[in-house]
Short mmCIF file of N, CA, C and O in Angstrom, two decimals:
data_model
loop_
_atom_site.label_atom_id
_atom_site.label_comp_id
_atom_site.label_asym_id
_atom_site.label_seq_id
_atom_site.Cartn_x
_atom_site.Cartn_y
_atom_site.Cartn_z
N MET A 59 -69.40 -3.44 56.25
CA MET A 59 -68.24 -4.63 56.13
C MET A 59 -67.19 -5.91 57.41
O MET A 59 -66.38 -4.18 57.22
N ILE A 60 -67.89 -6.24 57.61
CA ILE A 60 -66.00 -7.15 58.50
C ILE A 60 -65.49 -7.71 58.08
O ILE A 60 -65.75 -8.72 57.22
N VAL A 61 -64.58 -7.37 58.17
CA VAL A 61 -62.97 -8.07 57.69
C VAL A 61 -62.59 -8.81 59.17
O VAL A 61 -62.50 -8.11 60.58
N ILE A 62 -62.46 -10.64 59.46
CA ILE A 62 -62.03 -11.66 60.49
C ILE A 62 -60.60 -11.73 59.90
O ILE A 62 -60.68 -12.45 58.74
N HIS A 63 -59.23 -11.26 60.58
CA HIS A 63 -58.23 -12.15 60.35
C HIS A 63 -58.65 -13.38 61.69
O HIS A 63 -58.15 -13.51 62.57
N HIS A 64 -58.30 -14.38 60.68
CA HIS A 64 -58.75 -15.52 61.42
C HIS A 64 -57.73 -16.82 61.09
O HIS A 64 -57.24 -16.96 60.38
N ASN A 65 -57.88 -17.90 62.37
CA ASN A 65 -57.33 -18.60 61.82
C ASN A 65 -58.24 -20.64 62.70
O ASN A 65 -58.46 -20.58 63.69
N PRO A 66 -58.32 -21.16 61.85
CA PRO A 66 -59.93 -21.96 61.79
C PRO A 66 -59.72 -23.27 63.04
O PRO A 66 -60.10 -23.47 62.88
N ASP A 67 -58.39 -22.95 63.14
CA ASP A 67 -58.14 -24.08 64.51
C ASP A 67 -57.66 -23.47 65.56
O ASP A 67 -58.10 -24.23 66.67
N CYS A 68 -58.17 -22.17 65.38
CA CYS A 68 -58.15 -21.39 66.69
C CYS A 68 -59.72 -21.54 67.88
O CYS A 68 -60.31 -20.59 66.46
N SER A 69 -59.79 -22.01 68.89
CA SER A 69 -61.84 -21.86 69.13
C SER A 69 -61.87 -20.79 69.52
O SER A 69 -62.91 -20.50 68.80
N THR A 70 -60.90 -19.59 70.04
CA THR A 70 -61.46 -18.45 70.37
C THR A 70 -61.76 -17.41 68.63
O THR A 70 -63.06 -16.91 68.55
N SER A 71 -60.86 -17.96 67.38
CA SER A 71 -61.37 -17.20 66.32
C SER A 71 -62.48 -18.67 65.52
O SER A 71 -62.92 -17.16 65.36
N ARG A 72 -63.04 -18.98 66.25
CA ARG A 72 -63.92 -19.56 65.49
C ARG A 72 -64.81 -18.94 66.40
O ARG A 72 -66.28 -18.89 65.56
N ASN A 73 -65.10 -18.65 67.83
CA ASN A 73 -66.07 -18.47 68.18
C ASN A 73 -66.75 -16.88 68.04
O ASN A 73 -67.43 -16.63 67.53
N VAL A 74 -65.47 -16.80 67.31
CA VAL A 74 -65.81 -14.77 66.83
C VAL A 74 -65.81 -14.87 64.97
O VAL A 74 -67.21 -14.73 65.07
N LEU A 75 -66.07 -15.95 64.30
CA LEU A 75 -66.49 -16.29 63.53
C LEU A 75 -67.90 -16.19 63.52
O LEU A 75 -69.07 -16.11 62.24
N ALA A 76 -67.98 -17.61 64.08
CA ALA A 76 -69.73 -18.03 64.61
C ALA A 76 -70.21 -16.23 65.05
O ALA A 76 -71.92 -16.92 64.71
N MET A 77 -70.13 -15.57 65.62
CA MET A 77 -70.74 -14.79 66.33
C MET A 77 -71.11 -13.68 65.16
O MET A 77 -71.77 -13.06 65.01
N ILE A 78 -70.38 -12.98 64.57
CA ILE A 78 -70.14 -12.37 62.91
C ILE A 78 -70.93 -13.03 62.28
O ILE A 78 -71.78 -12.21 61.61
N GLU A 79 -71.26 -14.40 62.21
CA GLU A 79 -72.22 -15.15 61.18
C GLU A 79 -72.99 -14.59 61.32
O GLU A 79 -74.18 -14.74 60.62
N ALA A 80 -73.56 -14.94 62.96
CA ALA A 80 -75.10 -15.10 63.56
C ALA A 80 -75.73 -13.61 63.31
O ALA A 80 -76.91 -13.89 63.14
N SER A 81 -75.13 -12.32 63.42
CA SER A 81 -75.29 -11.26 63.75
C SER A 81 -75.88 -10.72 62.00
O SER A 81 -76.97 -10.43 61.99
N GLY A 82 -75.46 -11.60 61.16
CA GLY A 82 -75.89 -11.05 59.56
C GLY A 82 -75.35 -10.25 59.04
O GLY A 82 -75.63 -10.31 57.32
N GLY A 83 -74.48 -9.43 59.64
CA GLY A 83 -73.46 -8.53 58.21
C GLY A 83 -72.79 -8.91 57.07
O GLY A 83 -72.61 -10.49 57.72
N ALA A 84 -72.60 -8.78 56.36
CA ALA A 84 -71.49 -9.47 54.86
C ALA A 84 -70.26 -8.78 55.96
O ALA A 84 -69.99 -7.97 56.58
N HIS A 85 -69.64 -10.30 56.02
CA HIS A 85 -67.70 -10.55 56.19
C HIS A 85 -66.61 -10.35 55.27
O HIS A 85 -67.43 -11.57 54.12
N VAL A 86 -65.88 -10.81 55.48
CA VAL A 86 -64.80 -11.57 54.68
C VAL A 86 -63.88 -11.82 55.29
O VAL A 86 -63.52 -11.48 56.74
N VAL A 87 -63.99 -13.21 55.42
CA VAL A 87 -62.70 -14.18 56.13
C VAL A 87 -61.04 -14.01 55.83
O VAL A 87 -60.77 -14.43 54.35
N ILE A 88 -59.62 -13.75 56.09
CA ILE A 88 -58.72 -13.62 55.75
C ILE A 88 -58.05 -14.88 56.84
O ILE A 88 -57.62 -14.04 58.25
N GLU A 89 -58.10 -16.18 56.41
CA GLU A 89 -57.12 -17.16 57.19
C GLU A 89 -55.46 -16.79 57.10
O GLU A 89 -54.69 -17.09 56.32
N CYS A 90 -54.95 -15.92 58.17
CA CYS A 90 -54.24 -14.85 58.12
C CYS A 90 -53.09 -16.02 58.31
O CYS A 90 -51.35 -15.22 57.91
N LEU A 91 -52.72 -17.41 58.34
CA LEU A 91 -51.71 -17.81 58.19
C LEU A 91 -51.42 -18.46 57.35
O LEU A 91 -50.49 -19.13 57.11
N GLU A 92 -52.21 -19.19 56.41
CA GLU A 92 -51.87 -19.19 54.77
C GLU A 92 -51.55 -18.05 54.03
O GLU A 92 -51.19 -18.26 53.34
N THR A 93 -52.39 -16.80 54.62
CA THR A 93 -52.01 -15.97 53.62
C THR A 93 -50.64 -14.66 54.00
O THR A 93 -50.03 -14.24 53.13
N GLY A 94 -50.03 -14.66 55.03
CA GLY A 94 -49.47 -14.11 55.94
C GLY A 94 -49.91 -12.67 56.40
O GLY A 94 -50.95 -12.50 55.83
N TRP A 95 -48.63 -11.80 56.41
CA TRP A 95 -49.24 -10.38 56.37
C TRP A 95 -47.87 -9.62 56.36
O TRP A 95 -46.95 -10.24 55.31
N THR A 96 -48.64 -8.38 55.66
CA THR A 96 -47.34 -7.22 55.06
C THR A 96 -47.06 -6.97 56.23
O THR A 96 -47.66 -6.88 57.48
N ARG A 97 -45.83 -5.82 56.02
CA ARG A 97 -45.91 -4.75 56.99
C ARG A 97 -46.90 -3.74 56.99
O ARG A 97 -46.92 -3.54 58.39
N ALA A 98 -47.49 -2.94 55.91
CA ALA A 98 -48.19 -2.40 56.07
C ALA A 98 -49.58 -2.34 57.21
O ALA A 98 -49.83 -2.30 57.42
N GLN A 99 -49.66 -4.09 56.49
CA GLN A 99 -50.78 -3.90 56.86
C GLN A 99 -50.71 -4.16 58.24
O GLN A 99 -51.85 -4.07 59.59
N LEU A 100 -49.59 -5.04 58.88
CA LEU A 100 -49.52 -4.89 60.50
C LEU A 100 -49.74 -4.21 60.98
O LEU A 100 -50.64 -3.82 61.98
N LEU A 101 -48.89 -3.18 60.85
CA LEU A 101 -49.11 -1.84 60.85
C LEU A 101 -49.81 -1.21 61.14
O LEU A 101 -50.47 -0.09 62.64
N GLY A 102 -50.92 -0.74 59.63
CA GLY A 102 -52.00 -0.51 59.85
C GLY A 102 -53.50 -0.69 61.32
O GLY A 102 -54.14 -0.33 61.75
N LEU A 103 -52.94 -2.47 60.63
CA LEU A 103 -54.26 -2.88 61.87
C LEU A 103 -53.63 -2.86 63.70
O LEU A 103 -54.13 -2.33 64.12
N PHE A 104 -52.46 -2.82 63.59
CA PHE A 104 -51.68 -2.22 64.97
C PHE A 104 -52.85 -0.80 66.08
O PHE A 104 -52.98 -0.56 66.86
N ALA A 105 -51.83 -0.07 64.68
CA ALA A 105 -52.04 1.19 65.59
C ALA A 105 -54.24 1.44 65.28
O ALA A 105 -54.15 2.33 66.41
N ALA A 106 -54.42 0.72 64.59
CA ALA A 106 -56.14 1.41 64.23
C ALA A 106 -56.93 0.74 65.69
O ALA A 106 -57.55 1.37 66.25
N ALA A 107 -55.76 -0.60 65.98
CA ALA A 107 -56.52 -0.87 67.49
C ALA A 107 -55.45 -0.45 68.51
O ALA A 107 -55.77 -1.09 70.11
N SER A 108 -54.81 0.30 68.64
CA SER A 108 -53.91 0.21 69.29
C SER A 108 -52.97 -0.89 70.17
O SER A 108 -52.75 -1.06 70.94
N LEU A 109 -52.88 -1.55 68.91
CA LEU A 109 -51.35 -2.41 69.40
C LEU A 109 -50.41 -1.97 69.44
O LEU A 109 -49.66 -1.56 68.68
N THR A 110 -49.14 -2.52 69.85
CA THR A 110 -47.73 -2.49 69.09
C THR A 110 -47.26 -3.78 68.88
O THR A 110 -48.70 -5.27 69.39
N PRO A 111 -46.16 -4.19 68.06
CA PRO A 111 -45.82 -5.51 67.67
C PRO A 111 -45.79 -6.56 69.30
O PRO A 111 -46.10 -7.84 69.22
N ARG A 112 -45.52 -5.75 70.41
CA ARG A 112 -44.68 -6.99 71.52
C ARG A 112 -46.63 -7.04 72.66
O ARG A 112 -46.39 -7.92 72.45
N THR A 113 -47.50 -5.92 72.31
CA THR A 113 -48.72 -6.42 73.12
C THR A 113 -50.31 -7.74 71.89
O THR A 113 -51.19 -8.03 71.99
N ALA A 114 -49.10 -7.46 70.80
CA ALA A 114 -50.18 -8.28 70.28
C ALA A 114 -49.19 -9.51 69.79
O ALA A 114 -49.80 -10.37 68.73
N LEU A 115 -48.40 -9.71 70.62
CA LEU A 115 -47.66 -10.80 69.85
C LEU A 115 -48.49 -12.24 70.85
O LEU A 115 -48.20 -12.35 71.78
N ARG A 116 -48.41 -13.35 70.15
CA ARG A 116 -48.82 -14.12 70.46
C ARG A 116 -47.58 -15.47 71.32
O ARG A 116 -46.45 -15.25 71.11
N GLU A 117 -48.17 -15.09 72.75
CA GLU A 117 -46.49 -16.30 73.52
C GLU A 117 -46.81 -17.23 74.01
O GLU A 117 -45.74 -17.90 73.53
N THR A 118 -48.24 -17.54 74.20
CA THR A 118 -48.68 -19.18 74.09
C THR A 118 -48.93 -19.82 72.89
O THR A 118 -49.19 -19.28 71.91
N LYS A 119 -48.77 -21.08 72.00
CA LYS A 119 -48.96 -22.14 70.78
C LYS A 119 -48.18 -21.34 69.62
O LYS A 119 -49.19 -21.51 68.95
N SER A 120 -47.07 -20.84 70.04
CA SER A 120 -46.42 -20.50 68.93
C SER A 120 -44.56 -20.39 69.58
O SER A 120 -45.17 -20.79 70.25
N PRO A 121 -44.10 -20.40 68.69
CA PRO A 121 -42.58 -20.31 68.81
C PRO A 121 -42.21 -18.62 69.20
O PRO A 121 -40.30 -18.89 68.72
N ALA A 122 -42.87 -18.55 70.27
CA ALA A 122 -42.13 -16.86 70.49
C ALA A 122 -41.00 -17.19 71.74
O ALA A 122 -39.79 -16.39 70.76
N ALA A 123 -40.68 -18.15 72.51
CA ALA A 123 -39.98 -17.77 73.49
C ALA A 123 -38.54 -18.17 72.50
O ALA A 123 -37.14 -18.12 73.34
N GLU A 124 -39.01 -19.67 72.00
CA GLU A 124 -37.90 -20.56 71.29
C GLU A 124 -37.08 -19.28 70.84
O GLU A 124 -35.76 -19.72 70.72
N LEU A 125 -37.67 -18.19 70.03
CA LEU A 125 -37.01 -17.06 69.35
C LEU A 125 -36.74 -15.98 69.76
O LEU A 125 -36.00 -14.90 69.49
N GLY A 126 -36.86 -16.31 71.09
CA GLY A 126 -35.88 -15.07 72.04
C GLY A 126 -37.24 -13.75 72.04
O GLY A 126 -36.61 -13.28 72.75
N LEU A 127 -37.97 -14.39 71.66
CA LEU A 127 -38.68 -12.69 71.21
C LEU A 127 -39.19 -11.77 72.96
O LEU A 127 -40.00 -10.83 72.88
N LEU A 128 -39.21 -13.07 73.73
CA LEU A 128 -40.41 -12.87 75.23
C LEU A 128 -39.27 -12.13 75.86
O LEU A 128 -39.38 -11.67 77.11
N GLU A 129 -38.05 -11.94 75.66
CA GLU A 129 -37.05 -12.04 76.10
C GLU A 129 -37.24 -10.16 76.43
O GLU A 129 -37.59 -9.65 75.81
N PRO A 130 -36.63 -9.48 78.23
CA PRO A 130 -36.82 -8.21 77.92
C PRO A 130 -35.94 -7.10 76.44
O PRO A 130 -34.64 -8.03 76.80
N GLY A 131 -36.45 -5.78 76.28
CA GLY A 131 -34.70 -5.25 75.45
C GLY A 131 -35.39 -5.84 74.53
O GLY A 131 -35.10 -5.59 73.19
N VAL A 132 -36.27 -6.95 74.11
CA VAL A 132 -36.49 -6.96 72.61
C VAL A 132 -36.91 -5.72 72.06
O VAL A 132 -38.28 -5.46 72.51
N ASP A 133 -37.08 -5.59 70.76
CA ASP A 133 -37.69 -4.78 69.91
C ASP A 133 -39.01 -4.81 69.15
O ASP A 133 -38.81 -5.43 68.41
N ASP A 134 -39.64 -3.32 69.48
CA ASP A 134 -41.28 -4.08 68.28
C ASP A 134 -40.57 -4.20 66.82
O ASP A 134 -41.05 -4.97 66.37
N GLU A 135 -38.65 -3.88 66.17
CA GLU A 135 -38.58 -3.95 64.82
C GLU A 135 -38.01 -5.73 64.59
O GLU A 135 -38.81 -6.09 64.03
N THR A 136 -37.83 -6.06 65.99
CA THR A 136 -37.19 -7.68 65.62
C THR A 136 -38.86 -8.15 66.18
O THR A 136 -38.65 -9.45 65.32
N ILE A 137 -39.44 -7.16 66.23
CA ILE A 137 -40.98 -8.81 66.53
C ILE A 137 -41.65 -8.37 65.36
O ILE A 137 -41.97 -9.69 64.84
N LEU A 138 -41.56 -7.55 64.20
CA LEU A 138 -42.99 -7.24 63.62
C LEU A 138 -41.45 -8.21 62.59
O LEU A 138 -43.02 -8.86 61.68
N SER A 139 -40.41 -8.35 62.57
CA SER A 139 -40.08 -8.83 61.19
C SER A 139 -39.92 -10.03 61.58
O SER A 139 -40.21 -11.10 60.94
N ALA A 140 -39.66 -11.00 62.67
CA ALA A 140 -40.15 -12.13 63.32
C ALA A 140 -41.38 -12.52 62.83
O ALA A 140 -41.97 -13.45 62.18
N MET A 141 -42.29 -11.70 62.99
CA MET A 141 -44.60 -11.98 62.87
C MET A 141 -44.71 -11.66 61.17
O MET A 141 -44.98 -12.84 60.99
N LEU A 142 -43.86 -11.37 60.07
CA LEU A 142 -43.68 -11.70 59.33
C LEU A 142 -43.49 -12.33 58.20
O LEU A 142 -44.00 -13.05 57.56
N GLU A 143 -42.13 -13.51 59.09
CA GLU A 143 -41.95 -14.03 58.90
C GLU A 143 -42.53 -15.69 58.86
O GLU A 143 -42.02 -16.60 58.49
N THR A 144 -42.77 -14.56 60.00
CA THR A 144 -44.34 -16.48 60.94
C THR A 144 -45.09 -15.94 61.99
O THR A 144 -45.21 -15.51 62.84
N PRO A 145 -46.27 -15.84 60.17
CA PRO A 145 -47.47 -14.96 60.49
C PRO A 145 -48.08 -16.31 61.48
O PRO A 145 -48.42 -14.87 62.97
N VAL A 146 -47.96 -17.09 62.73
CA VAL A 146 -48.78 -17.46 64.03
C VAL A 146 -48.36 -16.73 65.32
O VAL A 146 -48.82 -17.22 66.23
N LEU A 147 -47.24 -15.66 65.18
CA LEU A 147 -46.39 -15.15 65.75
C LEU A 147 -47.71 -13.92 66.32
O LEU A 147 -47.83 -12.95 67.96
N VAL A 148 -48.40 -13.15 65.27
CA VAL A 148 -49.60 -12.18 65.80
C VAL A 148 -50.52 -12.61 66.42
O VAL A 148 -51.69 -13.95 65.84
N ASN A 149 -51.37 -12.48 67.82
CA ASN A 149 -52.22 -13.22 67.87
C ASN A 149 -53.44 -12.57 67.51
O ASN A 149 -53.83 -11.54 66.46
N ARG A 150 -54.73 -13.52 67.52
CA ARG A 150 -55.11 -13.43 66.56
C ARG A 150 -56.80 -13.52 67.12
O ARG A 150 -56.96 -14.65 68.27
N PRO A 151 -57.78 -13.95 66.75
CA PRO A 151 -58.72 -13.00 65.43
C PRO A 151 -58.67 -11.56 65.59
O PRO A 151 -58.64 -10.86 67.05
N ILE A 152 -57.66 -10.49 64.74
CA ILE A 152 -58.39 -9.30 64.39
C ILE A 152 -59.44 -8.97 64.00
O ILE A 152 -59.80 -9.40 62.73
N VAL A 153 -60.11 -8.12 64.39
CA VAL A 153 -61.28 -7.46 63.44
C VAL A 153 -61.30 -6.15 63.09
O VAL A 153 -61.20 -5.95 63.71
N CYS A 154 -61.84 -6.25 62.01
CA CYS A 154 -62.05 -4.39 61.57
C CYS A 154 -63.91 -4.69 61.07
O CYS A 154 -64.04 -5.43 60.62
N SER A 155 -63.79 -3.61 62.24
CA SER A 155 -65.40 -3.50 61.19
C SER A 155 -66.11 -1.64 60.85
O SER A 155 -64.70 -0.73 61.78
N PRO A 156 -66.59 -0.99 61.23
CA PRO A 156 -66.90 0.35 60.81
C PRO A 156 -67.22 0.62 62.09
O PRO A 156 -67.01 1.92 62.83
N LYS A 157 -67.18 -0.11 63.15
CA LYS A 157 -66.95 0.55 64.81
C LYS A 157 -65.45 0.26 65.56
O LYS A 157 -65.24 0.49 66.50
N GLY A 158 -64.61 -0.35 64.34
CA GLY A 158 -63.56 0.23 65.32
C GLY A 158 -62.75 -1.89 64.80
O GLY A 158 -63.05 -2.51 63.90
N VAL A 159 -61.47 -1.29 65.20
CA VAL A 159 -60.39 -3.22 64.74
C VAL A 159 -60.22 -2.38 66.44
O VAL A 159 -59.44 -2.21 67.10
N ARG A 160 -60.31 -4.34 66.59
CA ARG A 160 -59.52 -4.67 67.44
C ARG A 160 -59.39 -6.45 67.49
O ARG A 160 -59.95 -6.99 67.13
N LEU A 161 -58.45 -6.35 68.15
CA LEU A 161 -57.68 -8.27 68.98
C LEU A 161 -59.05 -8.64 69.85
O LEU A 161 -59.23 -7.97 71.19
N CYS A 162 -59.28 -9.39 69.38
CA CYS A 162 -60.55 -9.67 69.74
C CYS A 162 -60.33 -10.51 71.00
O CYS A 162 -61.01 -12.46 70.65
N ARG A 163 -59.69 -10.94 72.21
CA ARG A 163 -59.27 -12.03 73.17
C ARG A 163 -59.88 -10.92 73.95
O ARG A 163 -59.03 -10.33 74.24
N PRO A 164 -61.23 -11.78 74.90
CA PRO A 164 -61.81 -12.86 74.89
C PRO A 164 -62.56 -12.35 73.22
O PRO A 164 -63.12 -11.76 73.17
N SER A 165 -63.80 -13.86 73.14
CA SER A 165 -63.63 -13.86 71.43
C SER A 165 -64.64 -12.79 72.05
O SER A 165 -65.42 -11.87 70.33
N GLU A 166 -65.91 -12.70 73.22
CA GLU A 166 -67.09 -11.71 73.08
C GLU A 166 -67.08 -10.12 73.17
O GLU A 166 -68.12 -9.54 72.62
N ALA A 167 -65.27 -9.80 72.54
CA ALA A 167 -65.25 -8.79 72.45
C ALA A 167 -65.12 -8.39 70.98
O ALA A 167 -66.13 -6.98 70.85
N VAL A 168 -65.73 -8.66 70.32
CA VAL A 168 -65.82 -8.46 68.50
C VAL A 168 -67.66 -8.04 69.33
O VAL A 168 -68.21 -7.48 67.97
N LEU A 169 -68.47 -8.71 70.13
CA LEU A 169 -70.41 -7.80 70.01
C LEU A 169 -69.87 -6.37 70.35
O LEU A 169 -70.70 -5.68 69.58
N ASP A 170 -68.72 -5.61 70.77
CA ASP A 170 -68.40 -4.41 70.58
C ASP A 170 -69.06 -3.58 69.15
O ASP A 170 -68.62 -2.43 68.63
N LEU A 171 -68.03 -4.35 68.37
CA LEU A 171 -67.63 -4.65 66.51
C LEU A 171 -69.17 -3.96 66.07
O LEU A 171 -69.20 -3.45 64.84
N LEU A 172 -70.40 -4.97 66.18
CA LEU A 172 -71.18 -5.43 65.36
C LEU A 172 -71.98 -4.37 65.49
O LEU A 172 -72.56 -4.21 66.46
N GLU A 173 -72.87 -4.26 64.12
CA GLU A 173 -74.48 -3.47 64.22
C GLU A 173 -74.80 -3.34 65.01
O GLU A 173 -75.83 -3.14 65.16
N THR A 174 -75.54 -5.02 65.14
CA THR A 174 -76.83 -5.67 64.91
C THR A 174 -76.00 -7.43 65.46
O THR A 174 -75.44 -7.93 65.27
N LEU A 175 -76.31 -7.52 67.27
CA LEU A 175 -76.10 -8.40 68.07
C LEU A 175 -76.96 -9.63 67.18
O LEU A 175 -77.86 -9.78 66.64
N PRO A 176 -75.84 -10.73 67.67
CA PRO A 176 -76.85 -12.20 66.12
C PRO A 176 -77.80 -11.94 67.50
O PRO A 176 -78.00 -11.85 69.02
N PRO A 177 -79.27 -13.69 66.79
CA PRO A 177 -80.60 -13.64 67.72
C PRO A 177 -79.57 -14.21 69.26
O PRO A 177 -79.10 -15.10 68.75
N GLY A 178 -80.18 -14.50 69.93
CA GLY A 178 -79.83 -15.49 71.24
C GLY A 178 -80.66 -16.85 71.34
O GLY A 178 -82.20 -16.20 70.53
N PRO A 179 -80.30 -17.80 72.22
CA PRO A 179 -79.52 -17.75 72.60
C PRO A 179 -77.69 -17.76 72.43
O PRO A 179 -77.91 -18.40 70.96
N LEU A 180 -76.50 -17.55 72.37
CA LEU A 180 -75.70 -17.85 71.35
C LEU A 180 -74.87 -18.26 72.71
O LEU A 180 -74.40 -17.33 73.33
N HIS A 181 -73.18 -18.93 72.32
CA HIS A 181 -73.14 -19.81 73.52
C HIS A 181 -71.66 -19.87 72.64
O HIS A 181 -71.64 -20.25 71.57
N LYS A 182 -71.15 -19.81 73.08
CA LYS A 182 -69.96 -20.48 72.61
C LYS A 182 -69.24 -21.99 72.16
O LYS A 182 -70.16 -23.01 72.48
N GLU A 183 -68.18 -22.74 72.05
CA GLU A 183 -68.03 -23.56 71.85
C GLU A 183 -67.90 -24.68 72.79
O GLU A 183 -68.66 -25.50 73.20
N ASP A 184 -67.49 -24.14 73.49
CA ASP A 184 -67.50 -24.56 75.09
C ASP A 184 -68.81 -24.25 75.80
O ASP A 184 -69.11 -24.98 77.05
N GLY A 185 -69.92 -23.90 75.57
CA GLY A 185 -70.70 -23.93 76.43
C GLY A 185 -71.50 -22.25 76.91
O GLY A 185 -72.43 -22.14 76.95
N GLU A 186 -70.76 -21.97 77.00
CA GLU A 186 -71.00 -20.48 77.80
C GLU A 186 -71.93 -19.76 77.03
O GLU A 186 -71.39 -19.77 75.18
N LEU A 187 -72.76 -19.29 77.62
CA LEU A 187 -74.06 -18.96 77.09
C LEU A 187 -73.59 -16.98 77.48
O LEU A 187 -72.82 -16.36 77.81
N LEU A 188 -73.28 -16.49 76.18
CA LEU A 188 -73.26 -15.01 75.51
C LEU A 188 -74.73 -14.25 75.25
O LEU A 188 -74.28 -12.60 75.93
N ILE A 189 -75.34 -14.71 74.75
CA ILE A 189 -76.29 -13.61 74.87
C ILE A 189 -77.78 -14.75 75.16
O ILE A 189 -77.35 -16.16 74.77
N ASP A 190 -78.34 -14.58 75.90
CA ASP A 190 -79.61 -15.29 76.25
C ASP A 190 -80.33 -15.26 75.65
O ASP A 190 -80.77 -14.79 74.16
N ALA A 191 -81.91 -16.11 75.24
CA ALA A 191 -82.95 -16.21 74.74
C ALA A 191 -84.05 -14.64 74.61
O ALA A 191 -84.33 -14.47 73.60
N GLU A 192 -83.75 -13.84 75.59
CA GLU A 192 -84.19 -12.44 75.10
C GLU A 192 -83.18 -11.55 73.81
O GLU A 192 -83.76 -10.64 73.63
N GLY A 193 -82.19 -12.35 73.33
CA GLY A 193 -81.27 -11.24 73.02
C GLY A 193 -79.98 -10.74 73.75
O GLY A 193 -79.65 -9.02 73.47
N ARG A 194 -79.68 -10.60 75.22
CA ARG A 194 -79.59 -9.81 76.01
C ARG A 194 -77.91 -9.88 75.90
O ARG A 194 -78.34 -11.43 76.01
N ARG A 195 -76.91 -9.50 75.79
CA ARG A 195 -75.75 -9.44 76.24
C ARG A 195 -75.37 -10.34 78.52
O ARG A 195 -75.69 -9.49 79.10
N ILE A 196 -74.93 -10.94 78.03
CA ILE A 196 -74.18 -12.08 79.55
C ILE A 196 -73.25 -11.23 79.94
O ILE A 196 -72.16 -11.32 79.37
N GLY A 197 -73.00 -11.46 81.15
CA GLY A 197 -71.35 -10.58 81.24
C GLY A 197 -70.81 -8.85 80.79
O GLY A 197 -70.83 -8.16 80.21
#
C-alpha cells in the first residue's frame, strides 16, 4: 500500500499521484491541506524520510517568509508548531511505501518507491518524458 500526502493544486503532487496510479498499486490519497497534520504524524514522516522541520519547510508559495520562519536561528520546534497551525508550510508530496518514505521533489523521485514502474511512455504534465515506450526510466 502506498500513501501520498497530496495537494491537488500542486503540479508536482499531481504528477506524483499520476505515476502512482499508473503503476497500478493500491494507494491512499490524503489531502494534507484539508486534513492538516498531527505532531506525531509529522515527526514520524520526517524521521522516516530523514527530514527535519527546517528541511521539510515549504519556502515558496507559502507564508514561511512572512512568518519569519526563514530567518537564521529559528528552531525546529517553532517551525513544527507553525506547520501544525498552517499545513501549507509542509513541503509535499510526501509518499510512504513499503520501499520507504520520501519527499518526492522532483516528482520522479516517486519511481524509486514503486514496486512496479508505470508502463511507458509516461510524461509529466509539462510534457517531460519520464519513462519511454519500452518502459525504461529516462534521466
